[in-house]
Amino acid sequence: THKLRWATATRPVPYAGGGIQELTAPSTFMHNSYHRGDLLYITEESFEDGCAADGVLVIASLKGSYHGEGWRSTPQDPFRLNTVSSWGVAGQEGSDPASDDCSAHYFDVSGNILVQSFYAQGTRFLDISDPTNPRQIAYHRAVDAQSWQPVWHRGLVYVADNARGIDVLKLTT
């Protein structure tokens, strides 16, 4: 509109974004995000049978969405962000194949390291320096983990765990 407008909860100002491709995140229950440049990092929380179909981290491009395209999306003409990559915990080093509680949950970013909790699959450290290929560089999974939310603070990661309380982690290289 080329006018200054104030956004409120009942009168938002469309800026960018939109839906995620259903093949990338079938449940479309996206609830945590981080924006860096034209990239949007998002988690899908989903509890399907077995880990392979549980929620993932999705990296999507905001390009092509800066003019409110997502707000004009309809079932007949859906607008979807382009997926750059996705990452799930199933089959990764340190995963517990016997557990079916491994949906993506909250995450935090420091530099090029994204740390994310996956409930019973613990907390995973991902190198996101190449957004087209996020890769796990470390993990912490206690046997009784219910990892919920990691937060970076002064070089340490504080992980809220529904079963264990708080775990304090330090990533070393």
Short mmCIF file of N, CA and C in Angstrom, two decimals:
data_model
loop_
_atom_site.label_atom_id
_atom_site.label_comp_id
_atom_site.label_asym_id
_atom_site.label_seq_id
_atom_site.Cartn_x
_atom_site.Cartn_y
_atom_site.Cartn_z
N THR A 1 0.82 -1.21 0.00
CA THR A 1 0.00 0.00 0.00
C THR A 1 0.86 1.26 0.00
N HIS A 2 2.13 1.12 0.30
CA HIS A 2 3.05 2.27 0.39
C HIS A 2 2.62 3.25 1.46
N LYS A 3 1.91 2.77 2.47
CA LYS A 3 1.49 3.59 3.60
C LYS A 3 1.98 2.92 4.87
N LEU A 4 2.30 3.73 5.87
CA LEU A 4 2.67 3.20 7.18
C LEU A 4 1.41 2.68 7.87
N ARG A 5 1.47 1.40 8.29
CA ARG A 5 0.33 0.80 8.99
C ARG A 5 0.84 0.08 10.22
N TRP A 6 0.05 0.06 11.26
CA TRP A 6 0.39 -0.65 12.50
C TRP A 6 -0.37 -1.96 12.52
N ALA A 7 0.34 -3.02 12.75
CA ALA A 7 -0.30 -4.34 12.83
C ALA A 7 -0.80 -4.58 14.24
N THR A 8 -1.95 -5.19 14.35
CA THR A 8 -2.49 -5.64 15.63
C THR A 8 -2.94 -7.09 15.46
N ALA A 9 -3.33 -7.69 16.56
CA ALA A 9 -3.79 -9.08 16.50
C ALA A 9 -5.04 -9.23 15.64
N THR A 10 -5.87 -8.22 15.62
CA THR A 10 -7.11 -8.31 14.85
C THR A 10 -7.01 -7.65 13.48
N ARG A 11 -5.93 -6.90 13.25
CA ARG A 11 -5.72 -6.25 11.95
C ARG A 11 -4.26 -6.43 11.54
N PRO A 12 -3.88 -7.65 11.13
CA PRO A 12 -2.48 -7.89 10.75
C PRO A 12 -2.13 -7.18 9.45
N VAL A 13 -0.85 -6.95 9.25
CA VAL A 13 -0.35 -6.39 8.01
C VAL A 13 0.40 -7.52 7.28
N PRO A 14 -0.14 -8.01 6.18
CA PRO A 14 0.53 -9.08 5.46
C PRO A 14 1.91 -8.64 5.00
N TYR A 15 2.89 -9.50 5.19
CA TYR A 15 4.25 -9.18 4.76
C TYR A 15 4.80 -10.27 3.85
N ALA A 16 4.99 -11.46 4.41
CA ALA A 16 5.55 -12.55 3.61
C ALA A 16 5.14 -13.86 4.25
N GLY A 17 5.38 -14.93 3.51
CA GLY A 17 5.10 -16.25 4.05
C GLY A 17 3.96 -16.92 3.31
N GLY A 18 3.57 -18.06 3.84
CA GLY A 18 2.51 -18.83 3.22
C GLY A 18 2.56 -20.26 3.69
N GLY A 19 1.77 -21.08 3.09
CA GLY A 19 1.72 -22.49 3.45
C GLY A 19 2.96 -23.23 3.00
N ILE A 20 3.15 -24.41 3.57
CA ILE A 20 4.26 -25.29 3.24
C ILE A 20 3.73 -26.40 2.34
N GLN A 21 4.55 -26.86 1.41
CA GLN A 21 4.14 -27.94 0.53
C GLN A 21 3.74 -29.16 1.36
N GLU A 22 2.57 -29.71 1.07
CA GLU A 22 2.02 -30.81 1.85
C GLU A 22 2.90 -32.06 1.84
N LEU A 23 3.66 -32.29 0.79
CA LEU A 23 4.54 -33.45 0.74
C LEU A 23 5.71 -33.30 1.71
N THR A 24 6.09 -32.06 1.99
CA THR A 24 7.18 -31.80 2.93
C THR A 24 6.71 -31.92 4.36
N ALA A 25 5.57 -31.35 4.65
CA ALA A 25 5.01 -31.35 6.01
C ALA A 25 3.53 -31.69 5.92
N PRO A 26 3.19 -32.98 5.90
CA PRO A 26 1.81 -33.40 5.65
C PRO A 26 0.79 -32.87 6.66
N SER A 27 1.17 -32.73 7.93
CA SER A 27 0.18 -32.30 8.91
C SER A 27 -0.08 -30.81 8.84
N THR A 28 0.89 -30.05 8.37
CA THR A 28 0.87 -28.59 8.29
C THR A 28 0.65 -27.92 9.64
N PHE A 29 0.94 -28.62 10.75
CA PHE A 29 0.89 -27.99 12.07
C PHE A 29 2.27 -27.41 12.36
N MET A 30 2.51 -26.22 11.84
CA MET A 30 3.79 -25.55 11.98
C MET A 30 3.66 -24.58 13.15
N HIS A 31 4.60 -24.67 14.12
CA HIS A 31 4.40 -23.83 15.29
C HIS A 31 5.63 -23.13 15.83
N ASN A 32 6.75 -23.21 15.19
CA ASN A 32 7.95 -22.54 15.66
C ASN A 32 8.72 -22.11 14.43
N SER A 33 9.19 -20.88 14.40
CA SER A 33 9.90 -20.44 13.20
C SER A 33 10.99 -19.44 13.53
N TYR A 34 11.89 -19.31 12.58
CA TYR A 34 13.02 -18.39 12.66
C TYR A 34 13.28 -17.90 11.25
N HIS A 35 13.53 -16.62 11.12
CA HIS A 35 13.68 -16.00 9.81
C HIS A 35 15.11 -15.47 9.67
N ARG A 36 15.77 -15.84 8.58
CA ARG A 36 17.12 -15.34 8.28
C ARG A 36 17.17 -15.05 6.78
N GLY A 37 17.28 -13.77 6.44
CA GLY A 37 17.28 -13.40 5.03
C GLY A 37 15.99 -13.85 4.36
N ASP A 38 16.12 -14.52 3.24
CA ASP A 38 14.94 -15.03 2.53
C ASP A 38 14.53 -16.42 2.98
N LEU A 39 15.15 -16.92 4.05
CA LEU A 39 14.84 -18.28 4.50
C LEU A 39 14.01 -18.27 5.77
N LEU A 40 13.11 -19.23 5.84
CA LEU A 40 12.26 -19.43 7.01
C LEU A 40 12.50 -20.85 7.51
N TYR A 41 12.92 -20.98 8.77
CA TYR A 41 13.15 -22.27 9.41
C TYR A 41 11.91 -22.53 10.26
N ILE A 42 11.27 -23.69 10.08
CA ILE A 42 9.98 -23.96 10.70
C ILE A 42 9.95 -25.40 11.20
N THR A 43 9.26 -25.64 12.31
CA THR A 43 9.07 -27.02 12.75
C THR A 43 7.62 -27.43 12.56
N GLU A 44 7.48 -28.68 12.17
CA GLU A 44 6.17 -29.31 12.09
C GLU A 44 6.07 -30.26 13.28
N GLU A 45 5.03 -30.08 14.07
CA GLU A 45 4.80 -31.02 15.16
C GLU A 45 3.73 -31.99 14.70
N SER A 46 4.10 -33.27 14.67
CA SER A 46 3.19 -34.29 14.18
C SER A 46 3.56 -35.61 14.83
N PHE A 47 2.57 -36.35 15.28
CA PHE A 47 2.80 -37.63 15.95
C PHE A 47 2.10 -38.73 15.17
N GLU A 48 2.79 -39.22 14.16
CA GLU A 48 2.27 -40.32 13.35
C GLU A 48 2.79 -41.63 13.92
N ASP A 49 2.31 -42.75 13.38
CA ASP A 49 2.83 -44.05 13.79
C ASP A 49 4.25 -44.20 13.27
N GLY A 50 5.19 -44.43 14.18
CA GLY A 50 6.60 -44.56 13.79
C GLY A 50 7.24 -43.21 13.53
N CYS A 51 8.54 -43.16 13.68
CA CYS A 51 9.26 -41.90 13.56
C CYS A 51 9.37 -41.36 12.13
N ALA A 52 9.37 -42.23 11.15
CA ALA A 52 9.63 -41.80 9.78
C ALA A 52 8.67 -40.72 9.31
N ALA A 53 7.44 -40.74 9.79
CA ALA A 53 6.45 -39.77 9.34
C ALA A 53 6.21 -38.65 10.37
N ASP A 54 6.97 -38.65 11.46
CA ASP A 54 6.77 -37.60 12.46
C ASP A 54 7.30 -36.26 11.98
N GLY A 55 6.97 -35.23 12.73
CA GLY A 55 7.29 -33.86 12.36
C GLY A 55 8.75 -33.60 12.08
N VAL A 56 9.01 -32.67 11.17
CA VAL A 56 10.36 -32.38 10.69
C VAL A 56 10.66 -30.88 10.82
N LEU A 57 11.93 -30.57 10.67
CA LEU A 57 12.38 -29.19 10.48
C LEU A 57 12.30 -28.92 8.99
N VAL A 58 11.70 -27.81 8.61
CA VAL A 58 11.58 -27.43 7.21
C VAL A 58 12.29 -26.10 7.02
N ILE A 59 13.07 -26.00 5.96
CA ILE A 59 13.67 -24.74 5.56
C ILE A 59 13.02 -24.36 4.24
N ALA A 60 12.35 -23.21 4.23
CA ALA A 60 11.61 -22.77 3.05
C ALA A 60 12.08 -21.38 2.62
N SER A 61 11.88 -21.08 1.37
CA SER A 61 12.25 -19.78 0.83
C SER A 61 11.04 -18.85 0.87
N LEU A 62 11.28 -17.62 1.31
CA LEU A 62 10.23 -16.60 1.31
C LEU A 62 10.11 -15.89 -0.03
N LYS A 63 11.04 -16.16 -0.95
CA LYS A 63 11.00 -15.50 -2.26
C LYS A 63 9.66 -15.78 -2.93
N GLY A 64 9.12 -14.77 -3.53
CA GLY A 64 7.83 -14.90 -4.21
C GLY A 64 6.64 -14.75 -3.29
N SER A 65 6.89 -14.39 -2.02
CA SER A 65 5.77 -14.26 -1.07
C SER A 65 5.68 -12.87 -0.44
N TYR A 66 6.49 -11.93 -0.91
CA TYR A 66 6.57 -10.63 -0.25
C TYR A 66 5.45 -9.66 -0.61
N HIS A 67 4.54 -10.08 -1.44
CA HIS A 67 3.43 -9.20 -1.81
C HIS A 67 2.08 -9.76 -1.36
N GLY A 68 2.09 -10.54 -0.28
CA GLY A 68 0.85 -11.05 0.29
C GLY A 68 0.27 -12.26 -0.41
N GLU A 69 1.07 -12.94 -1.21
CA GLU A 69 0.56 -14.11 -1.94
C GLU A 69 -0.03 -15.17 -1.01
N GLY A 70 0.62 -15.40 0.13
CA GLY A 70 0.11 -16.38 1.09
C GLY A 70 -1.24 -16.00 1.66
N TRP A 71 -1.49 -14.72 1.79
CA TRP A 71 -2.76 -14.24 2.34
C TRP A 71 -3.89 -14.38 1.33
N ARG A 72 -3.54 -14.49 0.06
CA ARG A 72 -4.57 -14.65 -0.99
C ARG A 72 -4.74 -16.11 -1.40
N SER A 73 -4.06 -17.01 -0.73
CA SER A 73 -4.15 -18.43 -1.05
C SER A 73 -5.57 -18.94 -0.81
N THR A 74 -6.05 -19.77 -1.70
CA THR A 74 -7.37 -20.38 -1.56
C THR A 74 -7.24 -21.89 -1.80
N PRO A 75 -8.22 -22.67 -1.37
CA PRO A 75 -8.18 -24.11 -1.67
C PRO A 75 -8.13 -24.37 -3.18
N GLN A 76 -8.78 -23.52 -3.97
CA GLN A 76 -8.78 -23.70 -5.41
C GLN A 76 -7.46 -23.27 -6.05
N ASP A 77 -6.78 -22.29 -5.44
CA ASP A 77 -5.52 -21.77 -5.97
C ASP A 77 -4.55 -21.58 -4.81
N PRO A 78 -4.01 -22.70 -4.27
CA PRO A 78 -3.16 -22.60 -3.08
C PRO A 78 -1.78 -22.01 -3.40
N PHE A 79 -1.30 -21.17 -2.49
CA PHE A 79 0.06 -20.65 -2.59
C PHE A 79 0.91 -21.41 -1.59
N ARG A 80 2.06 -21.91 -2.02
CA ARG A 80 2.97 -22.63 -1.14
C ARG A 80 4.38 -22.09 -1.30
N LEU A 81 5.08 -21.95 -0.17
CA LEU A 81 6.48 -21.57 -0.18
C LEU A 81 7.29 -22.71 -0.79
N ASN A 82 8.37 -22.39 -1.44
CA ASN A 82 9.25 -23.42 -1.99
C ASN A 82 10.13 -23.98 -0.89
N THR A 83 10.15 -25.29 -0.77
CA THR A 83 10.97 -25.96 0.22
C THR A 83 12.42 -26.00 -0.26
N VAL A 84 13.33 -25.55 0.61
CA VAL A 84 14.76 -25.61 0.33
C VAL A 84 15.30 -26.96 0.79
N SER A 85 14.86 -27.39 1.98
CA SER A 85 15.25 -28.70 2.51
C SER A 85 14.38 -29.02 3.72
N SER A 86 14.51 -30.25 4.18
CA SER A 86 13.86 -30.65 5.43
C SER A 86 14.77 -31.64 6.13
N TRP A 87 14.58 -31.78 7.43
CA TRP A 87 15.42 -32.68 8.22
C TRP A 87 14.57 -33.32 9.30
N GLY A 88 14.67 -34.63 9.41
CA GLY A 88 13.97 -35.37 10.45
C GLY A 88 14.92 -36.24 11.23
N VAL A 89 14.54 -36.60 12.44
CA VAL A 89 15.42 -37.34 13.33
C VAL A 89 15.43 -38.85 13.03
N ALA A 90 14.41 -39.35 12.35
CA ALA A 90 14.33 -40.79 12.09
C ALA A 90 15.57 -41.29 11.34
N GLY A 91 16.20 -42.33 11.89
CA GLY A 91 17.34 -42.93 11.25
C GLY A 91 18.66 -42.21 11.44
N GLN A 92 18.65 -41.08 12.14
CA GLN A 92 19.88 -40.34 12.38
C GLN A 92 20.69 -41.00 13.49
N GLU A 93 22.00 -40.74 13.50
CA GLU A 93 22.85 -41.27 14.55
C GLU A 93 22.30 -40.84 15.91
N GLY A 94 22.25 -41.78 16.83
CA GLY A 94 21.76 -41.50 18.17
C GLY A 94 20.26 -41.64 18.33
N SER A 95 19.56 -42.00 17.27
CA SER A 95 18.11 -42.18 17.36
C SER A 95 17.78 -43.52 17.99
N ASP A 96 16.65 -43.56 18.66
CA ASP A 96 16.16 -44.78 19.27
C ASP A 96 15.08 -45.36 18.36
N PRO A 97 15.38 -46.41 17.60
CA PRO A 97 14.39 -46.95 16.67
C PRO A 97 13.17 -47.55 17.36
N ALA A 98 13.28 -47.85 18.65
CA ALA A 98 12.15 -48.43 19.38
C ALA A 98 11.14 -47.37 19.80
N SER A 99 11.52 -46.10 19.75
CA SER A 99 10.63 -45.02 20.19
C SER A 99 9.80 -44.50 19.03
N ASP A 100 8.56 -44.15 19.32
CA ASP A 100 7.72 -43.53 18.30
C ASP A 100 7.35 -42.10 18.69
N ASP A 101 8.12 -41.52 19.61
CA ASP A 101 7.87 -40.17 20.10
C ASP A 101 9.03 -39.28 19.67
N CYS A 102 8.99 -38.81 18.41
CA CYS A 102 10.16 -38.10 17.89
C CYS A 102 9.80 -36.92 17.00
N SER A 103 8.68 -36.30 17.26
CA SER A 103 8.30 -35.14 16.48
C SER A 103 9.24 -33.96 16.76
N ALA A 104 9.42 -33.14 15.76
CA ALA A 104 10.17 -31.90 15.93
C ALA A 104 9.42 -30.99 16.90
N HIS A 105 10.20 -30.28 17.72
CA HIS A 105 9.59 -29.31 18.63
C HIS A 105 10.42 -28.04 18.57
N TYR A 106 10.50 -27.31 19.64
CA TYR A 106 11.16 -26.00 19.61
C TYR A 106 12.64 -26.10 19.28
N PHE A 107 13.18 -24.99 18.73
CA PHE A 107 14.60 -24.91 18.40
C PHE A 107 15.10 -23.50 18.66
N ASP A 108 16.42 -23.36 18.64
CA ASP A 108 17.07 -22.06 18.78
C ASP A 108 18.29 -22.06 17.87
N VAL A 109 18.72 -20.88 17.44
CA VAL A 109 19.82 -20.76 16.50
C VAL A 109 20.90 -19.86 17.06
N SER A 110 22.14 -20.27 16.91
CA SER A 110 23.31 -19.45 17.24
C SER A 110 24.30 -19.58 16.09
N GLY A 111 24.51 -18.50 15.37
CA GLY A 111 25.38 -18.56 14.19
C GLY A 111 24.82 -19.54 13.18
N ASN A 112 25.62 -20.53 12.81
CA ASN A 112 25.17 -21.55 11.85
C ASN A 112 24.80 -22.86 12.52
N ILE A 113 24.57 -22.82 13.83
CA ILE A 113 24.17 -24.04 14.54
C ILE A 113 22.74 -23.88 15.04
N LEU A 114 21.90 -24.79 14.61
CA LEU A 114 20.52 -24.85 15.07
C LEU A 114 20.44 -26.01 16.04
N VAL A 115 19.90 -25.78 17.23
CA VAL A 115 19.73 -26.85 18.22
C VAL A 115 18.22 -27.05 18.38
N GLN A 116 17.79 -28.31 18.31
CA GLN A 116 16.36 -28.61 18.29
C GLN A 116 16.05 -29.84 19.13
N SER A 117 14.91 -29.78 19.80
CA SER A 117 14.45 -30.92 20.59
C SER A 117 13.47 -31.76 19.80
N PHE A 118 13.53 -33.07 20.03
CA PHE A 118 12.67 -34.05 19.36
C PHE A 118 12.09 -35.03 20.39
N TYR A 119 11.56 -34.50 21.48
CA TYR A 119 10.94 -35.32 22.52
C TYR A 119 11.84 -36.48 22.94
N ALA A 120 11.39 -37.73 22.81
CA ALA A 120 12.16 -38.89 23.28
C ALA A 120 13.44 -39.11 22.48
N GLN A 121 13.56 -38.46 21.33
CA GLN A 121 14.78 -38.59 20.53
C GLN A 121 15.84 -37.56 20.93
N GLY A 122 15.56 -36.78 21.96
CA GLY A 122 16.56 -35.88 22.52
C GLY A 122 16.73 -34.59 21.76
N THR A 123 17.92 -34.00 21.95
CA THR A 123 18.26 -32.70 21.38
C THR A 123 19.34 -32.89 20.32
N ARG A 124 19.14 -32.25 19.19
CA ARG A 124 20.04 -32.42 18.05
C ARG A 124 20.66 -31.07 17.68
N PHE A 125 21.95 -31.11 17.36
CA PHE A 125 22.67 -29.94 16.90
C PHE A 125 22.88 -30.08 15.40
N LEU A 126 22.39 -29.11 14.63
CA LEU A 126 22.48 -29.16 13.18
C LEU A 126 23.31 -28.01 12.65
N ASP A 127 24.21 -28.31 11.73
CA ASP A 127 24.95 -27.29 11.00
C ASP A 127 24.05 -26.85 9.86
N ILE A 128 23.67 -25.57 9.84
CA ILE A 128 22.79 -25.05 8.80
C ILE A 128 23.53 -24.06 7.90
N SER A 129 24.88 -24.15 7.87
CA SER A 129 25.65 -23.24 7.02
C SER A 129 25.28 -23.42 5.55
N ASP A 130 24.88 -24.62 5.16
CA ASP A 130 24.33 -24.88 3.83
C ASP A 130 22.86 -25.25 4.02
N PRO A 131 21.96 -24.28 3.86
CA PRO A 131 20.54 -24.55 4.14
C PRO A 131 19.92 -25.63 3.27
N THR A 132 20.56 -25.94 2.15
CA THR A 132 20.03 -27.01 1.29
C THR A 132 20.41 -28.38 1.83
N ASN A 133 21.31 -28.41 2.83
CA ASN A 133 21.78 -29.68 3.36
C ASN A 133 22.09 -29.56 4.86
N PRO A 134 21.05 -29.38 5.70
CA PRO A 134 21.33 -29.34 7.14
C PRO A 134 21.85 -30.70 7.58
N ARG A 135 22.86 -30.69 8.45
CA ARG A 135 23.41 -31.97 8.87
C ARG A 135 23.67 -31.98 10.37
N GLN A 136 23.38 -33.11 10.96
CA GLN A 136 23.57 -33.29 12.40
C GLN A 136 25.07 -33.36 12.70
N ILE A 137 25.50 -32.57 13.70
CA ILE A 137 26.91 -32.60 14.09
C ILE A 137 27.08 -33.10 15.53
N ALA A 138 25.99 -33.15 16.29
CA ALA A 138 26.05 -33.67 17.66
C ALA A 138 24.62 -33.93 18.13
N TYR A 139 24.51 -34.71 19.21
CA TYR A 139 23.19 -34.96 19.79
C TYR A 139 23.35 -35.30 21.26
N HIS A 140 22.25 -35.15 21.99
CA HIS A 140 22.17 -35.56 23.40
C HIS A 140 20.81 -36.22 23.57
N ARG A 141 20.83 -37.52 23.89
CA ARG A 141 19.56 -38.23 24.11
C ARG A 141 19.72 -39.11 25.34
N ALA A 142 19.15 -38.66 26.44
CA ALA A 142 19.10 -39.49 27.64
C ALA A 142 18.03 -40.56 27.44
N VAL A 143 18.18 -41.69 28.11
CA VAL A 143 17.24 -42.81 27.95
C VAL A 143 15.81 -42.39 28.28
N ASP A 144 15.65 -41.54 29.30
CA ASP A 144 14.31 -41.13 29.72
C ASP A 144 13.95 -39.73 29.22
N ALA A 145 14.54 -39.30 28.12
CA ALA A 145 14.35 -37.94 27.61
C ALA A 145 12.92 -37.68 27.17
N GLN A 146 12.49 -36.46 27.41
CA GLN A 146 11.28 -35.87 26.85
C GLN A 146 11.63 -34.42 26.52
N SER A 147 12.67 -34.26 25.70
CA SER A 147 13.22 -32.94 25.38
C SER A 147 12.18 -32.09 24.69
N TRP A 148 12.07 -30.89 25.16
CA TRP A 148 10.99 -30.02 24.73
C TRP A 148 11.48 -28.73 24.10
N GLN A 149 12.44 -28.05 24.77
CA GLN A 149 12.91 -26.77 24.23
C GLN A 149 14.35 -26.49 24.63
N PRO A 150 15.23 -26.31 23.63
CA PRO A 150 16.60 -25.89 23.90
C PRO A 150 16.73 -24.37 23.71
N VAL A 151 17.58 -23.75 24.52
CA VAL A 151 17.83 -22.32 24.40
C VAL A 151 19.33 -22.07 24.55
N TRP A 152 19.92 -21.36 23.59
CA TRP A 152 21.32 -20.96 23.70
C TRP A 152 21.43 -19.82 24.70
N HIS A 153 22.45 -19.85 25.55
CA HIS A 153 22.74 -18.74 26.46
C HIS A 153 24.22 -18.79 26.83
N ARG A 154 24.95 -17.78 26.35
CA ARG A 154 26.38 -17.65 26.67
C ARG A 154 27.18 -18.92 26.38
N GLY A 155 26.93 -19.50 25.21
CA GLY A 155 27.71 -20.66 24.78
C GLY A 155 27.21 -22.00 25.30
N LEU A 156 26.22 -21.98 26.16
CA LEU A 156 25.63 -23.21 26.67
C LEU A 156 24.22 -23.36 26.11
N VAL A 157 23.73 -24.59 26.13
CA VAL A 157 22.35 -24.84 25.71
C VAL A 157 21.60 -25.40 26.91
N TYR A 158 20.53 -24.73 27.27
CA TYR A 158 19.66 -25.16 28.36
C TYR A 158 18.46 -25.84 27.73
N VAL A 159 18.26 -27.10 28.07
CA VAL A 159 17.18 -27.89 27.46
C VAL A 159 16.10 -28.17 28.51
N ALA A 160 14.92 -27.66 28.25
CA ALA A 160 13.77 -27.98 29.09
C ALA A 160 13.29 -29.38 28.69
N ASP A 161 13.19 -30.25 29.68
CA ASP A 161 12.80 -31.64 29.45
C ASP A 161 11.63 -31.96 30.36
N ASN A 162 10.55 -32.44 29.79
CA ASN A 162 9.33 -32.71 30.57
C ASN A 162 9.53 -33.78 31.62
N ALA A 163 10.50 -34.66 31.45
CA ALA A 163 10.73 -35.74 32.42
C ALA A 163 11.92 -35.46 33.34
N ARG A 164 12.92 -34.76 32.82
CA ARG A 164 14.18 -34.62 33.52
C ARG A 164 14.41 -33.26 34.16
N GLY A 165 13.64 -32.27 33.80
CA GLY A 165 13.89 -30.91 34.29
C GLY A 165 14.70 -30.14 33.27
N ILE A 166 15.89 -29.69 33.69
CA ILE A 166 16.76 -28.91 32.80
C ILE A 166 18.08 -29.64 32.62
N ASP A 167 18.47 -29.86 31.37
CA ASP A 167 19.80 -30.36 31.04
C ASP A 167 20.60 -29.17 30.53
N VAL A 168 21.85 -29.05 30.95
CA VAL A 168 22.74 -28.00 30.47
C VAL A 168 23.80 -28.66 29.60
N LEU A 169 23.89 -28.24 28.35
CA LEU A 169 24.79 -28.85 27.38
C LEU A 169 25.79 -27.84 26.86
N LYS A 170 26.97 -28.34 26.52
CA LYS A 170 27.98 -27.52 25.88
C LYS A 170 28.46 -28.25 24.64
N LEU A 171 28.34 -27.59 23.48
CA LEU A 171 28.79 -28.17 22.23
C LEU A 171 30.30 -27.96 22.12
N THR A 172 31.04 -29.04 21.97
CA THR A 172 32.49 -28.94 21.78
C THR A 172 32.83 -29.52 20.43
N THR A 173 33.89 -28.99 19.85
CA THR A 173 34.28 -29.47 18.52
C THR A 173 35.62 -30.17 18.57
#
